[in-house]
């Protein structure tokens, strides 16, 4: 199995590529460790989505997020956020809750005119 950091020292002209690959591998390992242990920083979040008539495309109309320490706290926060926003569920509108490690967290963009 290739060793990206070792190869970065050997292949000087491709060093940046190998170093980037090694950094991605480290991030993936850290993410999997957090998923397995439940430790570290996590996010709980709820997305409110408006769907088209065919229910094939959705538009994010709001997002609510909370930073948590550990996945147990994140799941508790996600359930609370979902309960607090359940009243928004309606015809063509969904309310979705989930959790993610801070390493995997990518804030979902909602256009300013739709933030609520």
PDB file of N, CA and C in Angstrom, residues 4 29 43 45 59 67 69 72 86 88 94 98 102:
ATOM      1  N   UNK A   4       1.556   7.971   1.291  1.00  0.00           N
ATOM      2  CA  UNK A   4       1.581   9.300   0.679  1.00  0.00           C
ATOM      3  C   UNK A   4       2.682  10.207   1.214  1.00  0.00           C
ATOM      4  N   UNK A  29      -9.668   9.268   8.405  1.00  0.00           N
ATOM      5  CA  UNK A  29      -9.427   8.428   9.584  1.00  0.00           C
ATOM      6  C   UNK A  29      -9.993   9.080  10.842  1.00  0.00           C
ATOM      7  N   UNK A  43     -22.430  18.392  15.415  1.00  0.00           N
ATOM      8  CA  UNK A  43     -23.494  19.343  15.131  1.00  0.00           C
ATOM      9  C   UNK A  43     -24.821  18.608  15.031  1.00  0.00           C
ATOM     10  N   UNK A  45     -28.648  19.367  13.555  1.00  0.00           N
ATOM     11  CA  UNK A  45     -29.247  20.349  12.658  1.00  0.00           C
ATOM     12  C   UNK A  45     -30.607  19.886  12.154  1.00  0.00           C
ATOM     13  N   UNK A  59     -35.989  22.984  -2.190  1.00  0.00           N
ATOM     14  CA  UNK A  59     -35.292  24.238  -1.930  1.00  0.00           C
ATOM     15  C   UNK A  59     -35.214  24.396  -0.417  1.00  0.00           C
ATOM     16  N   UNK A  67     -24.107  23.420  17.889  1.00  0.00           N
ATOM     17  CA  UNK A  67     -22.859  22.731  18.163  1.00  0.00           C
ATOM     18  C   UNK A  67     -23.002  21.964  19.474  1.00  0.00           C
ATOM     19  N   UNK A  69     -21.102  18.704  22.189  1.00  0.00           N
ATOM     20  CA  UNK A  69     -19.934  17.919  22.551  1.00  0.00           C
ATOM     21  C   UNK A  69     -20.359  16.453  22.659  1.00  0.00           C
ATOM     22  N   UNK A  72     -24.012  11.811  21.642  1.00  0.00           N
ATOM     23  CA  UNK A  72     -25.205  11.655  22.471  1.00  0.00           C
ATOM     24  C   UNK A  72     -25.898  13.013  22.638  1.00  0.00           C
ATOM     25  N   UNK A  86     -41.476  21.037  14.368  1.00  0.00           N
ATOM     26  CA  UNK A  86     -42.433  20.113  13.751  1.00  0.00           C
ATOM     27  C   UNK A  86     -43.662  20.840  13.218  1.00  0.00           C
ATOM     28  N   UNK A  88     -43.840  23.285  11.467  1.00  0.00           N
ATOM     29  CA  UNK A  88     -43.570  23.823  10.128  1.00  0.00           C
ATOM     30  C   UNK A  88     -43.844  22.794   9.031  1.00  0.00           C
ATOM     31  N   UNK A  94     -41.021  19.763   4.183  1.00  0.00           N
ATOM     32  CA  UNK A  94     -40.503  18.742   5.083  1.00  0.00           C
ATOM     33  C   UNK A  94     -39.585  19.383   6.115  1.00  0.00           C
ATOM     34  N   UNK A  98     -30.795  15.773  11.589  1.00  0.00           N
ATOM     35  CA  UNK A  98     -29.652  14.882  11.458  1.00  0.00           C
ATOM     36  C   UNK A  98     -28.528  15.389  12.348  1.00  0.00           C
ATOM     37  N   UNK A 102     -18.026  17.460  13.624  1.00  0.00           N
ATOM     38  CA  UNK A 102     -17.564  18.768  13.163  1.00  0.00           C
ATOM     39  C   UNK A 102     -16.610  18.635  11.983  1.00  0.00           C
TER      40      UNK A 102
END
